[in-house]
Each structure stands twice: as structure tokens, then as C-alpha cells.
XYZ file of C-alpha atoms in Angstrom:
294
model
C 0.179 0.001 -0.011
C 2.773 2.416 0.791
C 5.616 1.176 -1.659
C 6.180 2.668 -5.203
C 9.028 2.979 -7.523
C 10.442 5.855 -6.019
C 9.901 4.463 -2.600
C 10.882 0.911 -1.818
C 12.312 0.796 1.809
C 10.408 -0.052 4.999
C 11.864 0.961 8.297
C 11.177 -1.590 11.386
C 11.244 -0.631 14.798
C 13.162 -3.097 16.679
C 10.404 -3.068 19.466
C 7.936 -4.465 17.161
C 7.550 -8.486 18.130
C 9.899 -10.873 16.457
C 7.089 -12.696 14.852
C 5.978 -9.593 13.311
C 9.080 -8.779 12.014
C 9.793 -12.219 10.296
C 6.652 -12.089 8.656
C 7.443 -8.555 7.272
C 10.611 -9.942 6.202
C 9.528 -12.782 4.444
C 6.652 -10.600 2.433
C 9.277 -7.912 1.613
C 12.052 -10.448 0.252
C 9.146 -11.810 -1.856
C 7.844 -8.153 -3.020
C 11.391 -6.786 -3.628
C 11.087 -4.419 -0.797
C 14.254 -3.488 1.543
C 13.570 -3.877 4.927
C 15.965 -1.496 7.553
C 15.758 -1.943 11.163
C 15.110 1.088 13.553
C 17.354 0.320 16.718
C 15.425 0.641 20.226
C 16.732 3.036 22.991
C 15.575 2.049 26.858
C 12.774 0.011 25.244
C 11.513 2.581 22.914
C 12.117 3.394 19.193
C 15.401 5.458 18.848
C 14.063 8.515 17.405
C 17.834 9.992 16.561
C 18.246 6.658 14.542
C 15.105 6.995 12.971
C 15.874 10.291 11.642
C 19.480 9.440 10.382
C 17.787 6.542 8.671
C 14.620 7.799 7.107
C 15.040 9.396 3.480
C 13.260 9.997 0.170
C 13.231 6.470 -0.520
C 11.432 5.355 2.603
C 7.958 4.141 2.041
C 7.009 3.617 5.521
C 7.687 3.196 9.220
C 6.289 0.502 11.195
C 5.855 0.765 15.024
C 3.936 -1.312 17.563
C 2.180 0.559 20.532
C 2.233 -0.481 23.231
C 5.492 -2.063 21.878
C 6.617 -5.605 22.420
C 8.173 -4.623 25.855
C 4.815 -3.275 26.719
C 6.333 0.394 26.830
C 4.027 3.164 25.157
C 6.171 4.813 22.072
C 6.542 8.308 21.437
C 4.153 7.870 18.447
C 3.216 11.151 17.905
C 7.153 12.326 17.646
C 7.683 9.234 15.387
C 4.483 10.433 12.667
C 6.177 13.766 13.012
C 9.604 12.638 11.601
C 7.917 9.827 9.503
C 5.478 12.470 7.783
C 8.122 15.209 7.692
C 9.903 12.684 4.870
C 6.828 12.054 3.225
C 6.537 8.501 4.161
C 3.312 6.681 5.876
C 3.428 5.426 9.556
C 2.064 2.055 10.081
C 1.068 1.218 13.594
C 0.454 -2.135 15.054
C -1.850 -1.757 18.047
C -3.866 -3.887 20.629
C -7.441 -3.746 20.339
C -8.288 -3.555 24.145
C -5.300 -1.001 24.628
C -7.187 1.203 22.154
C -10.214 1.339 24.315
C -8.442 3.927 26.415
C -5.397 5.218 24.344
C -5.524 7.712 21.530
C -6.685 6.196 18.289
C -3.943 5.556 15.713
C -5.254 8.299 13.586
C -5.054 10.852 16.785
C -1.103 9.515 17.113
C -0.898 10.280 13.366
C -0.712 7.100 11.682
C -1.612 6.614 8.328
C -2.448 2.917 8.616
C -3.458 0.791 11.827
C -3.206 -3.025 12.071
C -3.219 -5.499 14.562
C -4.264 -8.897 15.995
C -7.963 -9.502 16.946
C -7.730 -12.563 18.833
C -8.378 -10.197 22.145
C -11.734 -9.935 20.922
C -13.451 -12.665 22.413
C -11.547 -15.615 20.676
C -9.935 -18.716 22.575
C -6.063 -19.253 22.147
C -7.142 -22.381 20.744
C -3.364 -23.724 19.963
C -2.695 -20.774 17.956
C -5.900 -19.991 15.800
C -7.484 -19.538 13.842
C -7.758 -15.656 14.711
C -8.088 -12.486 12.504
C -6.071 -9.393 11.915
C -7.645 -5.977 11.467
C -6.556 -3.073 9.131
C -7.648 0.210 8.893
C -6.244 3.244 6.624
C -6.772 6.824 6.148
C -9.420 7.403 3.326
C -7.079 8.477 0.790
C -5.424 5.021 0.847
C -8.972 3.523 0.794
C -8.744 1.781 -2.418
C -5.340 0.017 -1.814
C -6.692 -1.666 1.070
C -6.369 -5.627 0.862
C -9.164 -7.557 2.338
C -12.940 -7.631 1.563
C -14.788 -4.347 2.678
C -18.366 -4.933 3.799
C -20.378 -1.254 3.210
C -24.089 -0.630 4.151
C -26.305 0.712 1.312
C -29.981 0.487 0.246
C -31.769 -1.967 -2.321
C -34.181 -0.873 -4.813
C -37.045 -1.023 -2.460
C -35.154 1.549 -0.059
C -34.372 -1.021 2.691
C -30.629 -1.260 4.254
C -28.261 -3.823 2.807
C -24.968 -4.817 3.245
C -22.629 -5.432 0.220
C -19.067 -5.923 -0.848
C -17.296 -2.928 -1.816
C -14.568 -1.831 -3.944
C -15.028 -5.363 -5.921
C -12.350 -4.285 -8.506
C -9.819 -5.540 -6.516
C -11.547 -9.132 -5.510
C -10.413 -12.322 -6.575
C -13.652 -13.111 -8.895
C -12.836 -10.115 -10.668
C -9.111 -9.531 -10.677
C -8.035 -13.079 -10.502
C -4.037 -13.431 -9.671
C -3.839 -9.504 -8.937
C -6.515 -9.640 -6.387
C -5.335 -7.667 -3.136
C -7.660 -9.822 -1.028
C -7.582 -13.829 -0.015
C -10.079 -13.891 2.794
C -11.273 -17.442 3.903
C -14.196 -18.515 5.778
C -12.419 -19.100 9.291
C -11.357 -15.550 9.117
C -14.750 -14.450 8.193
C -16.107 -16.422 11.331
C -13.710 -15.028 13.714
C -14.440 -11.578 12.263
C -18.022 -12.348 13.131
C -16.983 -13.314 16.513
C -15.189 -10.064 17.113
C -18.422 -8.108 16.148
C -20.671 -10.125 18.573
C -17.532 -9.433 21.374
C -17.522 -5.586 20.912
C -21.196 -5.309 20.542
C -21.862 -7.193 23.759
C -18.952 -5.398 25.587
C -20.025 -2.032 24.488
C -18.108 1.365 24.616
C -18.067 1.023 28.467
C -17.513 -2.599 28.577
C -14.160 -2.287 26.204
C -12.928 0.613 28.631
C -13.521 -1.450 31.770
C -11.446 -4.145 30.120
C -8.814 -1.873 29.142
C -8.979 -0.231 32.701
C -8.443 -3.545 34.580
C -5.813 -4.536 32.360
C -3.537 -1.501 33.318
C -4.732 -1.902 37.166
C -3.711 -5.482 37.127
C -0.600 -5.359 35.412
C 0.790 -2.379 37.689
C -0.186 -4.537 41.038
C 1.666 -7.379 39.277
C 4.583 -5.079 38.666
C 4.711 -3.734 41.915
C 4.158 -6.954 43.855
C 7.332 -8.478 41.808
C 9.324 -5.610 42.764
C 8.778 -6.425 46.369
C 10.752 -9.688 45.971
C 13.178 -8.293 43.423
C 12.325 -8.091 39.994
C 13.348 -4.608 39.253
C 11.587 -3.201 36.145
C 13.902 -2.913 33.286
C 12.512 0.061 31.318
C 11.188 3.203 32.684
C 7.757 5.246 31.116
C 4.379 4.283 30.703
C 3.043 0.724 30.217
C -0.243 -0.946 29.390
C -0.498 -4.563 30.544
C 3.255 -5.942 29.772
C 6.550 -5.051 31.186
C 10.084 -6.141 31.450
C 11.875 -7.117 34.456
C 15.232 -8.232 35.674
C 15.389 -11.422 37.257
C 17.095 -12.267 40.358
C 17.102 -15.796 39.571
C 17.418 -17.388 36.131
C 14.593 -17.117 34.065
C 14.137 -20.634 33.131
C 14.244 -21.466 36.812
C 11.423 -18.957 37.756
C 9.286 -20.435 35.207
C 9.981 -23.878 36.199
C 8.779 -23.096 39.787
C 5.502 -21.465 38.411
C 4.885 -24.485 35.969
C 5.069 -26.862 38.906
C 1.845 -24.869 40.371
C 0.215 -24.700 37.084
C 0.881 -21.098 36.376
C 2.190 -20.113 33.079
C 5.163 -17.679 33.807
C 6.720 -14.675 32.021
C 8.416 -14.802 28.495
C 12.251 -15.201 29.176
C 13.771 -12.572 26.495
C 17.050 -13.352 25.060
C 18.991 -11.149 27.414
C 17.684 -13.216 30.602
C 15.363 -10.372 31.501
C 11.476 -11.190 31.553
C 8.325 -10.176 29.977
C 5.394 -10.408 32.288
C 1.572 -9.657 31.302
C -1.657 -9.358 33.480
C -5.023 -8.859 31.586
C -8.790 -8.337 32.955
C -8.899 -12.362 33.027
C -6.539 -12.470 36.369
C -7.585 -11.719 39.600
C -5.806 -10.191 42.517
C -5.764 -13.596 44.576
C -4.023 -15.054 41.593
C -1.344 -12.347 41.408
C -0.675 -12.813 44.971
C -0.639 -16.543 44.904
C 2.202 -16.353 42.208
C 4.025 -13.834 43.962
C 3.842 -15.940 47.164
C 5.158 -19.047 45.623
C 8.152 -17.552 44.054
C 8.770 -15.891 47.497
C 8.824 -19.352 49.229
C 10.548 -21.309 46.760
C 12.954 -19.249 45.420
C 14.224 -16.571 48.515
């Protein structure tokens, strides 16, 4: 959607999750697009490095907010730098976090993407899930995927139809920009039902509980020696140093049927708490670590 003959480079922040980075590299390799990584600094996208890397050949900048380490990126500043080079800003977001944070557009993003699994879908051993994408109106006709729009039929009744069908498989064949199968459509329906049932207030409540419980978990872990690695605001994920090997920490928790944090390559641990966790569960986990590791 962003690249053209003059702009064939994508800048990707190192604070985007590793799996997404690998997928981006795979797609860009096949499309002949160059991928350049933006270094991270203190758990955030390095703005100075971005300013040095961005140029007239840059088609887009990809960041995640909240990022892989749970930190909230300086997205507005990143957007300003990106747009100063006439490139597009792609922001990967969490749908629950978006209930209380600014919208991607308010941050300055041109394209918003994300994983829809938190919208009422069970983990199911990894899928099927759905992805979501939104773009500014001037990029609408370049959006991949099927778009359902509302119109009226001959009788004046409300009707839903596929819009922008010129891009679809049944018309453009191999040049189509969409490839949507039934399992993703069913997941999209489930997400729509979840959001309708939760409503605006319910989504905000879920997001606020994520923030509250994650910060409570962080404080409890700090009491037993797990110091935060990165300062600044976070949503429901955060990284700590570990006074014990991360593998030992998770082995202890595993004995008690608790899924611990994610061990990062440098030995630190990425923790997460959501609206599904209770205060009692958090206290129990901390007590187990204190008793068996201290």
C-alpha cells in the first residue's frame, strides 16, 4: 500500500514483536522491498536513529504501540519525523488498549493493523484468529481484504454489500489484493459480537482492568526483587530483571500450573496481566516465588 517505484524501503522498529518482524521480512523479500531495522533505546524506538535512517526512498515506518516490551511509544513524535520525509506511518495496536489510548489516527498513523484474538477468541493452540486493518480515506482503494459497506436496495431497505469489488478475486484473479477465507470471516463475526456485547463502556472497563492489574503485578514482583528494566508508561506488559535465572522462575511456576513470563534473550522476563487475572491469582504467584526461590 505504501511503496512505489521511488520508495522501496520499509523502516521497522526493533520494538515490534519478533514474529511480526519475520513475517514482514518474508513478504518484503518476495516483493523486492528493502527492510531496515530502527534500533531500540531504553525499550523504545530510537528517535535519533529514525531521523538518520529515514530518507526519500522510505515508503513507510512500522512501529507497535504499546510495543513488544509493553512500553508506550512516543508515537506522535515518530509520526512527525515520518511525515516530514513524506513516508507513511504504520502502527500495530492492541484492540483492548485502543479502548483507552488515543486512536492510531490521533497519534498520526496512516495505517493501523493488529491482532484480533483479544476480541473474544480463545487461544485454540494458535488459531484461527483474525487480523484487522484500517487506513486513512486517501488510501482506501489500496486496502487489501474484503470490505463490507452499507447501502440501500431498490426497495429502500438497508443492505450490506461488498464494496470496491474491482480488487476482489472473482474479478482481478491473480492480481487481487484480498484472500479471505471462511475461518477468518467467522472470527470477524465473533469479534463483532464480542464488541457489541461489551459495548463502549465494557471495552473501556476491560482496558482499565488490564492497566490496574498489570501495575499491581509489577509492584508485587518488585517487592521480591524483580526490578523493572524500562521506565515510562506501560499498558499490560512490562519487562523486569530477574534475581534468579528466568528458566528457574518459570519452572517453579509451572509446578503450580502457572504460566510465567516470557524469557527474553538477555535473561530478563516479559510479564503480562489482563482483565482475566484476579488479585488473588497475582498474590498467589508472588507468594510461590517468594517461598520457593528466596
